[in-house]
Coordinates of C-alpha atoms in Angstrom, one line a residue:
X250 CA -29.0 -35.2 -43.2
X251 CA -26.9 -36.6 -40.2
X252 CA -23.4 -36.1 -42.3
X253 CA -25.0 -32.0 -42.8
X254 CA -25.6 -31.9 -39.0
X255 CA -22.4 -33.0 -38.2
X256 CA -20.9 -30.8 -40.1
X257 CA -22.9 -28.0 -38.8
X258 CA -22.2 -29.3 -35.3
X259 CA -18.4 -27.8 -34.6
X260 CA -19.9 -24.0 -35.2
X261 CA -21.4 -23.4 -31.3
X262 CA -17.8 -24.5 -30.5
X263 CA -16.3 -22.0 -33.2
X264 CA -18.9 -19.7 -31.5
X265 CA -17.8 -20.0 -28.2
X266 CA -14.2 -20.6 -29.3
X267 CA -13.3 -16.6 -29.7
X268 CA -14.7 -15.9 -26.3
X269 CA -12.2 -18.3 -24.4
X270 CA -9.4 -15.0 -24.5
X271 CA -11.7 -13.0 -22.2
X272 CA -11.0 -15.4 -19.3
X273 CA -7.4 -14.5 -18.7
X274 CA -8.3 -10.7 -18.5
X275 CA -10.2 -12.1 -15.3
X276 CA -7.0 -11.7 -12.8
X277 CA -6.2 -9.0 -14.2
X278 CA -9.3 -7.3 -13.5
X279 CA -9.0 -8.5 -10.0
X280 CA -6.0 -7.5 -9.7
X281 CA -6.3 -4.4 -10.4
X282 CA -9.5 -3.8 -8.2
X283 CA -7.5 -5.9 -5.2
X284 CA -4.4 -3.2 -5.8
X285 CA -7.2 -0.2 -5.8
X286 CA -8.7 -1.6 -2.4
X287 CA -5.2 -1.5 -1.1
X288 CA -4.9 2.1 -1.9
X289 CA -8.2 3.4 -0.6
X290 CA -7.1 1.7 2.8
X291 CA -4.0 3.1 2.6
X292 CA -5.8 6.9 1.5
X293 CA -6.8 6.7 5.0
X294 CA -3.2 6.1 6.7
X295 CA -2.1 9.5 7.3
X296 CA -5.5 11.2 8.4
X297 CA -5.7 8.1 10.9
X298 CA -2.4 8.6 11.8
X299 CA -3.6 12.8 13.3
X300 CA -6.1 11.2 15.4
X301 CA -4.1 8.6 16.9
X302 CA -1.6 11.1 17.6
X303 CA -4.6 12.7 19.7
X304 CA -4.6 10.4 22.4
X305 CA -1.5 8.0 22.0
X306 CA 2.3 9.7 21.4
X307 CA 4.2 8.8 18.1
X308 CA 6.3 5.6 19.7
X309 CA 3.2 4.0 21.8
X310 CA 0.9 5.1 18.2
X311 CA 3.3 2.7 16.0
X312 CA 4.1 0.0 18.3
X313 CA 0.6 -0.6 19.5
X314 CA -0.7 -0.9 16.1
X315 CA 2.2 -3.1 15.0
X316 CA 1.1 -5.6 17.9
X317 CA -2.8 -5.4 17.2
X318 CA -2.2 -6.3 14.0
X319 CA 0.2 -8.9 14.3
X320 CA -2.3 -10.7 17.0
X321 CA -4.9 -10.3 13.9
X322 CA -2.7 -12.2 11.5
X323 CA -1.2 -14.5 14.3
X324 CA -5.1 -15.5 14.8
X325 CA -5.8 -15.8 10.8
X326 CA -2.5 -18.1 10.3
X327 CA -3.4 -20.3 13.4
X328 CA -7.2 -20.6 12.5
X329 CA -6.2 -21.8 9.1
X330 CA -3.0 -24.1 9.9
X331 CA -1.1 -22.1 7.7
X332 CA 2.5 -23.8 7.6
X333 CA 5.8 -21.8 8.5
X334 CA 7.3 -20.0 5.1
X335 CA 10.2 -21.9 3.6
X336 CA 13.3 -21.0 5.1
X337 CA 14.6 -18.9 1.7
X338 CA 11.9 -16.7 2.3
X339 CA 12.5 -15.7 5.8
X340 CA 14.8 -13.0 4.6
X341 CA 12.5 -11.4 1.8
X342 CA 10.0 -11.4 4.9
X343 CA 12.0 -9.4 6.9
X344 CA 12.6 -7.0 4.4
X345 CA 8.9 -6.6 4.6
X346 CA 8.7 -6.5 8.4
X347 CA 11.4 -4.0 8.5
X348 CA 9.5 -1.8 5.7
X349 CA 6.2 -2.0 5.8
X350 CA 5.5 -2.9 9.3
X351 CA 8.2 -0.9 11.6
X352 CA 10.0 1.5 9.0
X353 CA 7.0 3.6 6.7
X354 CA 4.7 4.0 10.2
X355 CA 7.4 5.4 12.6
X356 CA 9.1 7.4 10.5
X357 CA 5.8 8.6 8.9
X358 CA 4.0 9.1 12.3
X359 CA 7.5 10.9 13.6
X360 CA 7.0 13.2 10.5
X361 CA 3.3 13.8 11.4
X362 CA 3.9 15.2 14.3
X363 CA 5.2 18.6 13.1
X364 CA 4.2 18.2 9.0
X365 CA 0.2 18.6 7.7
X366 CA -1.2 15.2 5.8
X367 CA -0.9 17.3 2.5
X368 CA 2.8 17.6 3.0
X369 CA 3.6 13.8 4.1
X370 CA 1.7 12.9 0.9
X371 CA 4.7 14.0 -1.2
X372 CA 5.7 10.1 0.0
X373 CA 3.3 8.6 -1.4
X374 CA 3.2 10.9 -4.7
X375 CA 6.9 9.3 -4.8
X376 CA 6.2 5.9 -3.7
X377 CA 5.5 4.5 -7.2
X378 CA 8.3 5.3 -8.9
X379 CA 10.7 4.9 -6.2
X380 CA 8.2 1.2 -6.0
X381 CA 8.8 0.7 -9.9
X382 CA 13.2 1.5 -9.9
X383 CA 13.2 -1.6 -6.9
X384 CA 11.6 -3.7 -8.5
X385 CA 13.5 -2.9 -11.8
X386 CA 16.7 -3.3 -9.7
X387 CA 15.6 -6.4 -7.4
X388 CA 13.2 -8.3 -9.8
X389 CA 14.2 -7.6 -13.4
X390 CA 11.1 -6.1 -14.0
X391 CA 11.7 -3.6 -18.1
X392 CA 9.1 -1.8 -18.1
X393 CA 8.6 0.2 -21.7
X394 CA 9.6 3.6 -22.3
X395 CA 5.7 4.9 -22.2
X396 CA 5.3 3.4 -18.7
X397 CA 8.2 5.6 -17.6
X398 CA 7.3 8.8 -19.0
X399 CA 3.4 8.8 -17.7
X400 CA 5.4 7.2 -14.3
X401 CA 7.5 10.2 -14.3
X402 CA 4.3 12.7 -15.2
X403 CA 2.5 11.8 -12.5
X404 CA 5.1 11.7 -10.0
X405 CA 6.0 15.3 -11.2
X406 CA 2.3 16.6 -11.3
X407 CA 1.8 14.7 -7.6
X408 CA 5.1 16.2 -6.0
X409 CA 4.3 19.8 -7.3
X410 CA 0.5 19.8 -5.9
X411 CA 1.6 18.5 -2.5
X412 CA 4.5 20.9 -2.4
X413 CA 2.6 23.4 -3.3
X414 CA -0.1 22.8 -0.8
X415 CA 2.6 22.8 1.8
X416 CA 4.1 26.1 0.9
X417 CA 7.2 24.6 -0.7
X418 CA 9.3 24.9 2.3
X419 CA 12.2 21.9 3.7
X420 CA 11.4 20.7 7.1
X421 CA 13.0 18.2 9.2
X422 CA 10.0 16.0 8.8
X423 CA 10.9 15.9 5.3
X424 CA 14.0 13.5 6.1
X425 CA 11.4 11.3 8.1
X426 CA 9.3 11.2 4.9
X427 CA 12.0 10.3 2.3
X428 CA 13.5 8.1 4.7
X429 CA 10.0 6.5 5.0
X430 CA 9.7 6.2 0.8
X431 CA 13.0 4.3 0.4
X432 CA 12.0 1.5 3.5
X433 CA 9.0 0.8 2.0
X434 CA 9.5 0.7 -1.6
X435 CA 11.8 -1.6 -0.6
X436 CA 9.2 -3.8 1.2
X437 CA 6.5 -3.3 -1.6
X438 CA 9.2 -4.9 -3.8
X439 CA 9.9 -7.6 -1.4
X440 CA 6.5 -8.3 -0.4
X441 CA 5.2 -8.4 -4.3
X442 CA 7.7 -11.0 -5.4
X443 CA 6.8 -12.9 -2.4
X444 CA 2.7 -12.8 -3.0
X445 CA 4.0 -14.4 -6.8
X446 CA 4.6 -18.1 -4.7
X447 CA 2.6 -17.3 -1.0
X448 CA -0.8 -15.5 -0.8
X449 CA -0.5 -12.2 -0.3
X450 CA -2.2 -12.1 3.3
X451 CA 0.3 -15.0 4.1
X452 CA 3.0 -12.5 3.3
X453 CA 2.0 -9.3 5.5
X454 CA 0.5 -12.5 8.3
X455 CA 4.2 -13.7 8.9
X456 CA 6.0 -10.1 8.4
X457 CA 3.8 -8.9 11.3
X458 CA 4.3 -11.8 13.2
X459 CA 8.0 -11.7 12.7
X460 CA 8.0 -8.2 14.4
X461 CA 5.9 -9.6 17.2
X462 CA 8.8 -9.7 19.5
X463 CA 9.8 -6.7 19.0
X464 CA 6.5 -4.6 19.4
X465 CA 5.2 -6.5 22.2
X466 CA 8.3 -4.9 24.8
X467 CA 8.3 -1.7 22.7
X468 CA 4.6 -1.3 23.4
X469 CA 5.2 -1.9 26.9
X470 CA 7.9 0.9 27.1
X471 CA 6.2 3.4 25.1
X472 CA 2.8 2.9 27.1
X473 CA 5.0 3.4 30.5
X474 CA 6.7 7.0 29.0
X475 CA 4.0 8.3 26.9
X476 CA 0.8 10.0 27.9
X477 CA -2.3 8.4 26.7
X478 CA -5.2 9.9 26.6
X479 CA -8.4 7.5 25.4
X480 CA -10.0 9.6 22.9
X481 CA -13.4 8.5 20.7
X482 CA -10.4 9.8 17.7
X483 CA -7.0 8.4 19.3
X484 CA -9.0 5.1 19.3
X485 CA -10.2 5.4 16.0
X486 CA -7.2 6.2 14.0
X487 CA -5.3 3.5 15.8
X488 CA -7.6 0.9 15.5
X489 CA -8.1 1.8 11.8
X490 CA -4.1 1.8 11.1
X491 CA -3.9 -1.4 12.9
X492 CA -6.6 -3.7 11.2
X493 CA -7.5 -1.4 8.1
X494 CA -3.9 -0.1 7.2
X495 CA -1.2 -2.7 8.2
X496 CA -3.2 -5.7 8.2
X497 CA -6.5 -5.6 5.3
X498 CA -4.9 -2.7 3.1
X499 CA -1.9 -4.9 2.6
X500 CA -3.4 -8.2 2.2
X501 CA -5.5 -6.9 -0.8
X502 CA -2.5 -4.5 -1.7
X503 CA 0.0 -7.7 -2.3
X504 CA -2.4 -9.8 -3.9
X505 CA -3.0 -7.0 -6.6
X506 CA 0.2 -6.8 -7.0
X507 CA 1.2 -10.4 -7.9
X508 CA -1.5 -10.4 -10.2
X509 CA -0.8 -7.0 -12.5
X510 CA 2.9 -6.9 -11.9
X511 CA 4.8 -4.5 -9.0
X512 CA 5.4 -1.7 -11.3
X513 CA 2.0 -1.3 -13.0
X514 CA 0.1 -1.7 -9.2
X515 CA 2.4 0.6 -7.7
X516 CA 1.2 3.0 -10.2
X517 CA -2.3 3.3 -8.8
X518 CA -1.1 5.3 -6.1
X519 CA -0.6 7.9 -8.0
X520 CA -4.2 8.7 -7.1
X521 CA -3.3 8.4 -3.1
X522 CA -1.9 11.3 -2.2
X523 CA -5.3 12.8 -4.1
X524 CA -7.8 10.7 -1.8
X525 CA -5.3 11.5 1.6
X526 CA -6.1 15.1 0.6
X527 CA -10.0 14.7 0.1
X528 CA -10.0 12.6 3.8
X529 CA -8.3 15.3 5.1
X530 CA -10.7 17.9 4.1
X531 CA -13.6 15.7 5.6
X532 CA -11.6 14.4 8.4
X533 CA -9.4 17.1 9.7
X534 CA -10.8 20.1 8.1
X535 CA -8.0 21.1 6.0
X536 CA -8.5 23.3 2.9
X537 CA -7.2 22.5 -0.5
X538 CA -6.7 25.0 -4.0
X539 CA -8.7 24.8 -7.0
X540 CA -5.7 23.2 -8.2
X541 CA -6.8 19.5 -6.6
X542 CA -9.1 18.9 -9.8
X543 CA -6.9 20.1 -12.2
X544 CA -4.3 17.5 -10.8
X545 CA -6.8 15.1 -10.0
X546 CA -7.1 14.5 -13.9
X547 CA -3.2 14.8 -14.3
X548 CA -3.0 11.9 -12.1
X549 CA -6.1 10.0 -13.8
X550 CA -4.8 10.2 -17.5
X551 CA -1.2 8.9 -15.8
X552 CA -2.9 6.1 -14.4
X553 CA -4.2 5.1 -17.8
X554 CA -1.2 5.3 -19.5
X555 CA 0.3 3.5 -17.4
X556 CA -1.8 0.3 -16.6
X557 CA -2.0 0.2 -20.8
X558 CA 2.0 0.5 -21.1
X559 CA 3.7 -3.1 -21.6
X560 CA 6.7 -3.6 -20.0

């Protein structure tokens, strides 16, 4: 009887033993929610950006909210006796600083100033495939043939709903927006191959502080030139593109990233420039076409293909 039990005794181990796979989908899962967060925070960017341009002018807007935020991640890294980066990484940071934290909000809140949110989404419509040839370039990343084609189809069905929404017509905002779309695909790269060896907040924290320097003077001048005027909105959409946008969206945002891969999170923005559009209808009171559902689902099915594609 003890020899049959013994035998018998290896099968709730054989039970268990086809489970074990399920636990590496774990980060992946997290991943991919982390990299979703990021985008809903970042939905909100542009329809914060029109209020803060309602009490604060385009220079004063970006360096005020570079400085809040970098006293937020200054405060998180010194709470936490987080050490200084290794010296090889100082440079990837500053690509980061230079995209993310400066580049993408000036020349996005200079295009706001004469462009509708529904037009400055085209940048984010092209951010993840401009996100995806980077990192192809700078990391080595192949992503398969599939993963280019739904990339490419929901690029295309973005770019043609946002044009369209803006009437199709060439402004000189538009060289602040494409402008804006190589900067920070450039620090999405940087930042997402740094998040792989540093946590992701860790990587935003120090790009922030590393344009501390430089936002605390350019505050100072902006503030002296510019007209503020303290509006319940102008406080609102700075606050919320200081802590939300440049600080929370991209801690989550880089930490999805180095979990799923720069390619496959940079494709969840496809659904962005959708969600900027939605805000703006609530926020701003824009009005959008019977066409946002139709490429709504576009964007969905793109989405799919794409986090299922293996590079």
């Amino acid at each position: 009887m003890r020899t049959e039990n013994s035998a018998t005794a290896p099968s709730p181990i054989a039970v268990s033993g086809p489970a074990a796979p399920v636990a590496p989908a774990t980060p992946v899962v997290r991943g991919t929610l982390q990299a979703g967060f990021g985008v809903a925070a970042f939905s909100l960017t542009f329809p914060a950006t029109a209020w803060g341009l309602e009490g604060f002018g385009p220079w004063s807007l970006v360096a005020v909210r570079s400085v809040l935020a970098a006293l937020i991640a200054a405060g998180c890294l010194l709470a936490l006796r987080v050490p200084l980066p290794a010296r090889r990484d100082w440079a990837a940071l500053a690509v980061v600083a230079a995209g993310t934290v400066l580049g993408f909000p000036l020349l996005t809140t200079l295009a706001l100033q004469s462009s509708t949110t529904a037009h400055a989404a085209v940048v984010v419509g092209l951010l993840p495939l401009t996100t995806a040839l980077f990192s192809a370039l700078r990391v080595g990343t192949r992503p398969s043939r599939t993963f280019w084609l739904a990339a490419l189809a929901g690029a295309a069905a973005v770019v043609a709903f946002t044009v369209q929404q803006s009437g199709g017509a060439l402004t000189t905002a538009d060289l602040y927006l494409f402008g804006a779309l190589l900067v920070c695909a450039a620090g999405y790269t940087e930042g997402g191959r740094l998040a792989r060896t540093m946590p992701g907040w860790q990587v935003i924290g120090w790009a922030l502080v590393l344009c501390l320097p430089v936002g605390l003077p350019a505050a100072a001048v902006a503030l002296a030139h510019e007209p503020v005027q303290w509006t319940w909105h102008g406080v609102t959409g700075l606050l919320w593109v200081a802590a939300g946008s440049q600080f929370l969206g991209l801690v989550v945002w880089y930490r999805g990233m180095a979990a799923i891969g720069i390619p496959k999170a940079s494709q969840l923005q496809l659904a962005q420039p959708l969600l900027t559009l939605v805000w703006s209808v609530l926020l701003l009171g824009e009005h959008l076409t019977v066409a946002a559902p139709l490429t709504a689902a576009a964007v969905l099915v793109c989405i799919a293909v794409t986090q299922r594609a293996r590079g």
